[in-house]
């Protein structure tokens, strides 16, 4: 059923850093507003609503039972995404769920099945897909600006706090560089090549907790194309994206320590062009606008991040972890 309300009202699950960044950016997505937050602690919930508005809920069920909430945004640690998204869908709420969507592909397959059988919107918050620069990149690729994409090099490095029990290092919270950072280059490769690799070669360095703190992978596609992808908790290092094609190349300038895209340089036939496409706020408002557009149009998923592609990407993440013998508790 299309939701044609004047405002799309968002229910936030968890009041962490990402929730605050997203709540700030709802201001850049006209027609969207914060409806409330559910948090483990009353103090965090009170601080969140005093800054962003809406209502504080002590329990997820209370938020899910509120008919004033149009869509649920899950931004808890990775290990909670599956259960919280499932609860929201079973309560009849559309969901935008943070990356990484779930811990593994079987969990995601189940969520997709529930969403489809109940005709509810569901989307992975792979926010970069709606950035103006990525929209421009898609258009360049669609019109063959660099010919056939042949090779991609992409990486994401950051320096999160080191603690065995935080969401970066704890297996129980779904930690590790692959799920925290590596999802970006892996998802980007999926966007560029429109496929998953048929062959993957990779290595990872594991922390004493058992999660990966760095990995490097080579993807080989059925088309013959290749990708060299990496991520790690080693430092806030800048790594531009390079995409080589049969008739040109693209370099995307990245910010240091973030997957934020500044400029795109296209080289083709001896000529060179630079595209600059600044984004508003933290860059998360575009995905919120897309969720509202889909809900208003009665769409159950976004063409820019289809559920089958999220699932295929999750299977690729599972393949990488299997190569390292890395499992999450309960798997
Ligand atoms: N799209 C992006 O650019 C981006 C950037 C950063 C993170 N993320 C994703 O967003 C999610 C949250 O990341 P974050 O940076 O917001 O993390 P964070 O600041 O640690 O916040 C996570 C929140 O989850 C809740 N929570 C529930 N159980 C918890 C537990 N056992 N341990 C810790 N927190 C628990 C807490 O909120 P309450 O106390 O309110 O319950 C906590 O504040 C992750 O899935 C991450 O991958 C996305």
GROMACS .gro file of N, CA, C and O in nm, residues 40-135:
model
  384
   40UNK      N    1   1.834   0.131   2.471
   40UNK     CA    2   1.849   0.050   2.592
   40UNK      C    3   1.844   0.138   2.716
   40UNK      O    4   1.811   0.092   2.823
   41UNK      N    5   1.883   0.264   2.701
   41UNK     CA    6   1.891   0.349   2.820
   41UNK      C    7   1.801   0.472   2.805
   41UNK      O    8   1.805   0.541   2.702
   42UNK      N    9   1.721   0.503   2.909
   42UNK     CA   10   1.631   0.619   2.902
   42UNK      C   11   1.708   0.749   2.877
   42UNK      O   12   1.660   0.837   2.807
   43UNK      N   13   1.832   0.758   2.932
   43UNK     CA   14   1.909   0.881   2.915
   43UNK      C   15   1.944   0.905   2.767
   43UNK      O   16   1.932   1.018   2.718
   44UNK      N   17   1.987   0.799   2.698
   44UNK     CA   18   2.022   0.816   2.555
   44UNK      C   19   1.898   0.852   2.475
   44UNK      O   20   1.903   0.936   2.386
   45UNK      N   21   1.786   0.787   2.508
   45UNK     CA   22   1.663   0.815   2.435
   45UNK      C   23   1.620   0.959   2.458
   45UNK      O   24   1.583   1.030   2.364
   46UNK      N   25   1.630   1.004   2.585
   46UNK     CA   26   1.589   1.142   2.617
   46UNK      C   27   1.679   1.242   2.545
   46UNK      O   28   1.631   1.343   2.490
   47UNK      N   29   1.809   1.216   2.543
   47UNK     CA   30   1.903   1.307   2.475
   47UNK      C   31   1.871   1.312   2.325
   47UNK      O   32   1.873   1.419   2.263
   48UNK      N   33   1.840   1.197   2.267
   48UNK     CA   34   1.811   1.190   2.123
   48UNK      C   35   1.685   1.271   2.090
   48UNK      O   36   1.686   1.353   1.997
   49UNK      N   37   1.577   1.249   2.166
   49UNK     CA   38   1.452   1.320   2.132
   49UNK      C   39   1.463   1.469   2.163
   49UNK      O   40   1.400   1.551   2.095
   50UNK      N   41   1.544   1.506   2.262
   50UNK     CA   42   1.556   1.650   2.289
   50UNK      C   43   1.631   1.718   2.174
   50UNK      O   44   1.607   1.833   2.142
   51UNK      N   45   1.719   1.643   2.107
   51UNK     CA   46   1.792   1.702   1.993
   51UNK      C   47   1.715   1.694   1.861
   51UNK      O   48   1.715   1.788   1.782
   52UNK      N   49   1.645   1.580   1.841
   52UNK     CA   50   1.587   1.556   1.708
   52UNK      C   51   1.434   1.550   1.707
   52UNK      O   52   1.373   1.541   1.602
   53UNK      N   53   1.373   1.550   1.826
   53UNK     CA   54   1.226   1.545   1.834
   53UNK      C   55   1.175   1.403   1.842
   53UNK      O   56   1.251   1.306   1.847
   54UNK      N   57   1.041   1.389   1.842
   54UNK     CA   58   0.978   1.258   1.847
   54UNK      C   59   0.963   1.208   1.989
   54UNK      O   60   0.979   1.281   2.088
   55UNK      N   61   0.937   1.079   1.998
   55UNK     CA   62   0.901   1.018   2.125
   55UNK      C   63   1.005   0.913   2.164
   55UNK      O   64   1.059   0.846   2.075
   56UNK      N   65   1.031   0.899   2.294
   56UNK     CA   66   1.122   0.793   2.341
   56UNK      C   67   1.041   0.670   2.376
   56UNK      O   68   0.942   0.680   2.450
   57UNK      N   69   1.079   0.556   2.323
   57UNK     CA   70   1.011   0.430   2.354
   57UNK      C   71   1.107   0.344   2.436
   57UNK      O   72   1.224   0.332   2.401
   58UNK      N   73   1.054   0.281   2.541
   58UNK     CA   74   1.138   0.195   2.624
   58UNK      C   75   1.159   0.060   2.555
   58UNK      O   76   1.263  -0.003   2.573
   59UNK      N   77   1.060   0.018   2.475
   59UNK     CA   78   1.066  -0.114   2.414
   59UNK      C   79   1.042  -0.105   2.264
   59UNK      O   80   0.961  -0.023   2.217
   60UNK      N   81   1.110  -0.194   2.191
   60UNK     CA   82   1.091  -0.198   2.045
   60UNK      C   83   0.944  -0.224   2.012
   60UNK      O   84   0.888  -0.161   1.921
   61UNK      N   85   0.881  -0.315   2.084
   61UNK     CA   86   0.740  -0.349   2.054
   61UNK      C   87   0.650  -0.226   2.063
   61UNK      O   88   0.553  -0.215   1.988
   62UNK      N   89   0.680  -0.137   2.157
   62UNK     CA   90   0.596  -0.017   2.172
   62UNK      C   91   0.608   0.072   2.048
   62UNK      O   92   0.509   0.125   1.998
   63UNK      N   93   0.730   0.085   1.997
   63UNK     CA   94   0.748   0.165   1.875
   63UNK      C   95   0.677   0.096   1.757
   63UNK      O   96   0.610   0.161   1.676
   64UNK      N   97   0.693  -0.035   1.749
   64UNK     CA   98   0.635  -0.107   1.635
   64UNK      C   99   0.482  -0.105   1.638
   64UNK      O  100   0.417  -0.117   1.534
   65UNK      N  101   0.425  -0.089   1.758
   65UNK     CA  102   0.278  -0.086   1.769
   65UNK      C  103   0.222   0.053   1.742
   65UNK      O  104   0.100   0.070   1.733
   66UNK      N  105   0.310   0.152   1.726
   66UNK     CA  106   0.264   0.291   1.710
   66UNK      C  107   0.227   0.315   1.562
   66UNK      O  108   0.314   0.313   1.474
   67UNK      N  109   0.100   0.340   1.533
   67UNK     CA  110   0.061   0.362   1.393
   67UNK      C  111   0.118   0.490   1.333
   67UNK      O  112   0.117   0.508   1.211
   68UNK      N  113   0.172   0.576   1.419
   68UNK     CA  114   0.233   0.701   1.369
   68UNK      C  115   0.371   0.680   1.308
   68UNK      O  116   0.425   0.770   1.242
   69UNK      N  117   0.431   0.564   1.328
   69UNK     CA  118   0.564   0.535   1.271
   69UNK      C  119   0.544   0.470   1.133
   69UNK      O  120   0.485   0.364   1.121
   70UNK      N  121   0.598   0.538   1.029
   70UNK     CA  122   0.581   0.488   0.891
   70UNK      C  123   0.690   0.391   0.851
   70UNK      O  124   0.667   0.302   0.769
   71UNK      N  125   0.811   0.413   0.901
   71UNK     CA  126   0.924   0.329   0.859
   71UNK      C  127   1.023   0.320   0.975
   71UNK      O  128   1.042   0.416   1.049
   72UNK      N  129   1.084   0.204   0.988
   72UNK     CA  130   1.179   0.179   1.097
   72UNK      C  131   1.320   0.183   1.039
   72UNK      O  132   1.348   0.125   0.934
   73UNK      N  133   1.409   0.253   1.108
   73UNK     CA  134   1.550   0.261   1.069
   73UNK      C  135   1.633   0.189   1.175
   73UNK      O  136   1.639   0.233   1.290
   74UNK      N  137   1.695   0.078   1.136
   74UNK     CA  138   1.772  -0.003   1.231
   74UNK      C  139   1.919   0.036   1.223
   74UNK      O  140   1.984   0.019   1.119
   75UNK      N  141   1.973   0.091   1.331
   75UNK     CA  142   2.116   0.129   1.332
   75UNK      C  143   2.184   0.084   1.461
   75UNK      O  144   2.263   0.155   1.521
   76UNK      N  145   2.151  -0.037   1.500
   76UNK     CA  146   2.215  -0.102   1.615
   76UNK      C  147   2.341  -0.173   1.564
   76UNK      O  148   2.367  -0.176   1.443
   77UNK      N  149   2.421  -0.236   1.653
   77UNK     CA  150   2.534  -0.317   1.605
   77UNK      C  151   2.484  -0.429   1.512
   77UNK      O  152   2.370  -0.475   1.522
   78UNK      N  153   2.575  -0.474   1.424
   78UNK     CA  154   2.538  -0.568   1.317
   78UNK      C  155   2.464  -0.693   1.365
   78UNK      O  156   2.375  -0.744   1.297
   79UNK      N  157   2.500  -0.744   1.483
   79UNK     CA  158   2.441  -0.870   1.530
   79UNK      C  159   2.292  -0.858   1.558
   79UNK      O  160   2.222  -0.958   1.561
   80UNK      N  161   2.244  -0.734   1.580
   80UNK     CA  162   2.102  -0.714   1.615
   80UNK      C  163   2.014  -0.686   1.493
   80UNK      O  164   1.891  -0.686   1.504
   81UNK      N  165   2.075  -0.659   1.378
   81UNK     CA  166   1.996  -0.617   1.262
   81UNK      C  167   1.889  -0.720   1.225
   81UNK      O  168   1.774  -0.686   1.195
   82UNK      N  169   1.930  -0.848   1.223
   82UNK     CA  170   1.838  -0.953   1.179
   82UNK      C  171   1.713  -0.957   1.267
   82UNK      O  172   1.600  -0.949   1.218
   83UNK      N  173   1.732  -0.970   1.399
   83UNK     CA  174   1.616  -0.986   1.488
   83UNK      C  175   1.528  -0.861   1.491
   83UNK      O  176   1.404  -0.870   1.491
   84UNK      N  177   1.592  -0.744   1.490
   84UNK     CA  178   1.512  -0.620   1.498
   84UNK      C  179   1.438  -0.592   1.367
   84UNK      O  180   1.323  -0.549   1.368
   85UNK      N  181   1.504  -0.620   1.256
   85UNK     CA  182   1.436  -0.601   1.126
   85UNK      C  183   1.322  -0.701   1.113
   85UNK      O  184   1.211  -0.666   1.068
   86UNK      N  185   1.346  -0.823   1.155
   86UNK     CA  186   1.241  -0.926   1.149
   86UNK      C  187   1.120  -0.884   1.234
   86UNK      O  188   1.005  -0.893   1.190
   87UNK      N  189   1.148  -0.837   1.355
   87UNK     CA  190   1.038  -0.794   1.443
   87UNK      C  191   0.958  -0.681   1.379
   87UNK      O  192   0.834  -0.679   1.384
   88UNK      N  193   1.029  -0.587   1.317
   88UNK     CA  194   0.960  -0.473   1.254
   88UNK      C  195   0.874  -0.521   1.138
   88UNK      O  196   0.757  -0.480   1.123
   89UNK      N  197   0.928  -0.609   1.055
   89UNK     CA  198   0.851  -0.659   0.939
   89UNK      C  199   0.729  -0.738   0.988
   89UNK      O  200   0.619  -0.722   0.933
   90UNK      N  201   0.749  -0.820   1.090
   90UNK     CA  202   0.636  -0.900   1.140
   90UNK      C  203   0.528  -0.811   1.201
   90UNK      O  204   0.411  -0.848   1.206
   91UNK      N  205   0.569  -0.690   1.245
   91UNK     CA  206   0.470  -0.594   1.299
   91UNK      C  207   0.410  -0.509   1.186
   91UNK      O  208   0.331  -0.418   1.213
   92UNK      N  209   0.453  -0.535   1.063
   92UNK     CA  210   0.393  -0.464   0.949
   92UNK      C  211   0.460  -0.333   0.912
   92UNK      O  212   0.404  -0.253   0.838
   93UNK      N  213   0.585  -0.312   0.961
   93UNK     CA  214   0.655  -0.186   0.931
   93UNK      C  215   0.758  -0.205   0.818
   93UNK      O  216   0.836  -0.301   0.822
   94UNK      N  217   0.764  -0.111   0.724
   94UNK     CA  218   0.876  -0.109   0.629
   94UNK      C  219   1.006  -0.080   0.704
   94UNK      O  220   1.002  -0.017   0.810
   95UNK      N  221   1.119  -0.125   0.647
   95UNK     CA  222   1.247  -0.111   0.719
   95UNK      C  223   1.359  -0.064   0.626
   95UNK      O  224   1.375  -0.115   0.515
   96UNK      N  225   1.439   0.031   0.678
   96UNK     CA  226   1.571   0.063   0.623
   96UNK      C  227   1.670   0.012   0.726
   96UNK      O  228   1.668   0.058   0.841
   97UNK      N  229   1.757  -0.081   0.687
   97UNK     CA  230   1.850  -0.142   0.782
   97UNK      C  231   1.994  -0.106   0.746
   97UNK      O  232   2.034  -0.119   0.630
   98UNK      N  233   2.069  -0.066   0.847
   98UNK     CA  234   2.209  -0.028   0.825
   98UNK      C  235   2.290  -0.143   0.766
   98UNK      O  236   2.257  -0.260   0.784
   99UNK      N  237   2.399  -0.106   0.701
   99UNK     CA  238   2.498  -0.206   0.663
   99UNK      C  239   2.571  -0.246   0.790
   99UNK      O  240   2.578  -0.165   0.882
  100UNK      N  241   2.623  -0.365   0.800
  100UNK     CA  242   2.594  -0.472   0.707
  100UNK      C  243   2.457  -0.530   0.741
  100UNK      O  244   2.428  -0.553   0.858
  101UNK      N  245   2.376  -0.552   0.640
  101UNK     CA  246   2.235  -0.587   0.654
  101UNK      C  247   2.214  -0.693   0.764
  101UNK      O  248   2.136  -0.673   0.858
  102UNK      N  249   2.280  -0.807   0.749
  102UNK     CA  250   2.271  -0.915   0.849
  102UNK      C  251   2.411  -0.972   0.866
  102UNK      O  252   2.506  -0.925   0.802
  103UNK      N  253   2.425  -1.075   0.948
  103UNK     CA  254   2.557  -1.136   0.965
  103UNK      C  255   2.592  -1.228   0.849
  103UNK      O  256   2.711  -1.250   0.820
  104UNK      N  257   2.489  -1.286   0.787
  104UNK     CA  258   2.515  -1.383   0.681
  104UNK      C  259   2.395  -1.391   0.585
  104UNK      O  260   2.288  -1.336   0.613
  105UNK      N  261   2.416  -1.462   0.475
  105UNK     CA  262   2.313  -1.468   0.371
  105UNK      C  263   2.185  -1.541   0.414
  105UNK      O  264   2.076  -1.495   0.381
  106UNK      N  265   2.194  -1.653   0.489
  106UNK     CA  266   2.068  -1.717   0.529
  106UNK      C  267   1.978  -1.624   0.611
  106UNK      O  268   1.855  -1.624   0.592
  107UNK      N  269   2.036  -1.543   0.700
  107UNK     CA  270   1.954  -1.447   0.776
  107UNK      C  271   1.885  -1.348   0.681
  107UNK      O  272   1.766  -1.318   0.695
  108UNK      N  273   1.961  -1.299   0.583
  108UNK     CA  274   1.903  -1.199   0.493
  108UNK      C  275   1.796  -1.263   0.404
  108UNK      O  276   1.692  -1.202   0.379
  109UNK      N  277   1.821  -1.385   0.358
  109UNK     CA  278   1.722  -1.453   0.274
  109UNK      C  279   1.588  -1.463   0.348
  109UNK      O  280   1.481  -1.443   0.289
  110UNK      N  281   1.596  -1.490   0.477
  110UNK     CA  282   1.472  -1.502   0.556
  110UNK      C  283   1.400  -1.366   0.566
  110UNK      O  284   1.277  -1.358   0.549
  111UNK      N  285   1.475  -1.259   0.589
  111UNK     CA  286   1.413  -1.127   0.597
  111UNK      C  287   1.346  -1.088   0.465
  111UNK      O  288   1.236  -1.032   0.462
  112UNK      N  289   1.414  -1.119   0.355
  112UNK     CA  290   1.359  -1.084   0.223
  112UNK      C  291   1.230  -1.161   0.198
  112UNK      O  292   1.131  -1.107   0.148
  113UNK      N  293   1.231  -1.287   0.238
  113UNK     CA  294   1.111  -1.371   0.222
  113UNK      C  295   0.994  -1.311   0.302
  113UNK      O  296   0.882  -1.300   0.251
  114UNK      N  297   1.022  -1.268   0.424
  114UNK     CA  298   0.915  -1.209   0.508
  114UNK      C  299   0.864  -1.080   0.443
  114UNK      O  300   0.743  -1.058   0.431
  115UNK      N  301   0.958  -0.994   0.403
  115UNK     CA  302   0.917  -0.864   0.344
  115UNK      C  303   0.833  -0.887   0.219
  115UNK      O  304   0.729  -0.823   0.200
  116UNK      N  305   0.878  -0.980   0.134
  116UNK     CA  306   0.805  -1.002   0.007
  116UNK      C  307   0.669  -1.064   0.033
  116UNK      O  308   0.569  -1.026  -0.029
  117UNK      N  309   0.663  -1.161   0.126
  117UNK     CA  310   0.533  -1.227   0.149
  117UNK      C  311   0.434  -1.131   0.213
  117UNK      O  312   0.315  -1.142   0.193
  118UNK      N  313   0.485  -1.033   0.289
  118UNK     CA  314   0.394  -0.936   0.354
  118UNK      C  315   0.382  -0.806   0.275
  118UNK      O  316   0.322  -0.711   0.323
  119UNK      N  317   0.447  -0.802   0.159
  119UNK     CA  318   0.442  -0.683   0.073
  119UNK      C  319   0.485  -0.556   0.149
  119UNK      O  320   0.415  -0.455   0.149
  120UNK      N  321   0.603  -0.568   0.211
  120UNK     CA  322   0.657  -0.455   0.287
  120UNK      C  323   0.789  -0.410   0.225
  120UNK      O  324   0.871  -0.494   0.183
  121UNK      N  325   0.812  -0.282   0.225
  121UNK     CA  326   0.938  -0.226   0.175
  121UNK      C  327   1.053  -0.265   0.268
  121UNK      O  328   1.041  -0.261   0.390
  122UNK      N  329   1.166  -0.301   0.205
  122UNK     CA  330   1.287  -0.335   0.281
  122UNK      C  331   1.407  -0.291   0.199
  122UNK      O  332   1.411  -0.311   0.077
  123UNK      N  333   1.506  -0.229   0.266
  123UNK     CA  334   1.625  -0.182   0.193
  123UNK      C  335   1.747  -0.179   0.284
  123UNK      O  336   1.737  -0.150   0.402
  124UNK      N  337   1.862  -0.212   0.225
  124UNK     CA  338   1.991  -0.199   0.293
  124UNK      C  339   2.036  -0.053   0.281
  124UNK      O  340   2.030   0.006   0.173
  125UNK      N  341   2.082   0.004   0.392
  125UNK     CA  342   2.121   0.146   0.393
  125UNK      C  343   2.259   0.166   0.331
  125UNK      O  344   2.351   0.219   0.396
  126UNK      N  345   2.275   0.122   0.206
  126UNK     CA  346   2.402   0.143   0.135
  126UNK      C  347   2.396   0.282   0.073
  126UNK      O  348   2.385   0.301  -0.048
  127UNK      N  349   2.406   0.383   0.162
  127UNK     CA  350   2.372   0.522   0.133
  127UNK      C  351   2.447   0.583   0.015
  127UNK      O  352   2.397   0.670  -0.054
  128UNK      N  353   2.572   0.534  -0.010
  128UNK     CA  354   2.651   0.594  -0.119
  128UNK      C  355   2.583   0.576  -0.254
  128UNK      O  356   2.608   0.652  -0.347
  129UNK      N  357   2.497   0.476  -0.265
  129UNK     CA  358   2.433   0.449  -0.395
  129UNK      C  359   2.345   0.564  -0.442
  129UNK      O  360   2.310   0.572  -0.559
  130UNK      N  361   2.304   0.651  -0.348
  130UNK     CA  362   2.217   0.764  -0.386
  130UNK      C  363   2.291   0.897  -0.383
  130UNK      O  364   2.230   1.002  -0.398
  131UNK      N  365   2.423   0.893  -0.362
  131UNK     CA  366   2.500   1.019  -0.367
  131UNK      C  367   2.500   1.071  -0.511
  131UNK      O  368   2.509   0.992  -0.606
  132UNK      N  369   2.495   1.202  -0.529
  132UNK     CA  370   2.492   1.258  -0.665
  132UNK      C  371   2.610   1.208  -0.751
  132UNK      O  372   2.592   1.181  -0.870
  133UNK      N  373   2.729   1.193  -0.691
  133UNK     CA  374   2.844   1.149  -0.771
  133UNK      C  375   2.828   1.004  -0.819
  133UNK      O  376   2.872   0.969  -0.928
  134UNK      N  377   2.765   0.922  -0.738
  134UNK     CA  378   2.746   0.782  -0.777
  134UNK      C  379   2.636   0.773  -0.884
  134UNK      O  380   2.645   0.692  -0.978
  135UNK      N  381   2.536   0.857  -0.873
  135UNK     CA  382   2.434   0.864  -0.979
  135UNK      C  383   2.501   0.903  -1.111
  135UNK      O  384   2.474   0.844  -1.216
   0.00000   0.00000   0.00000
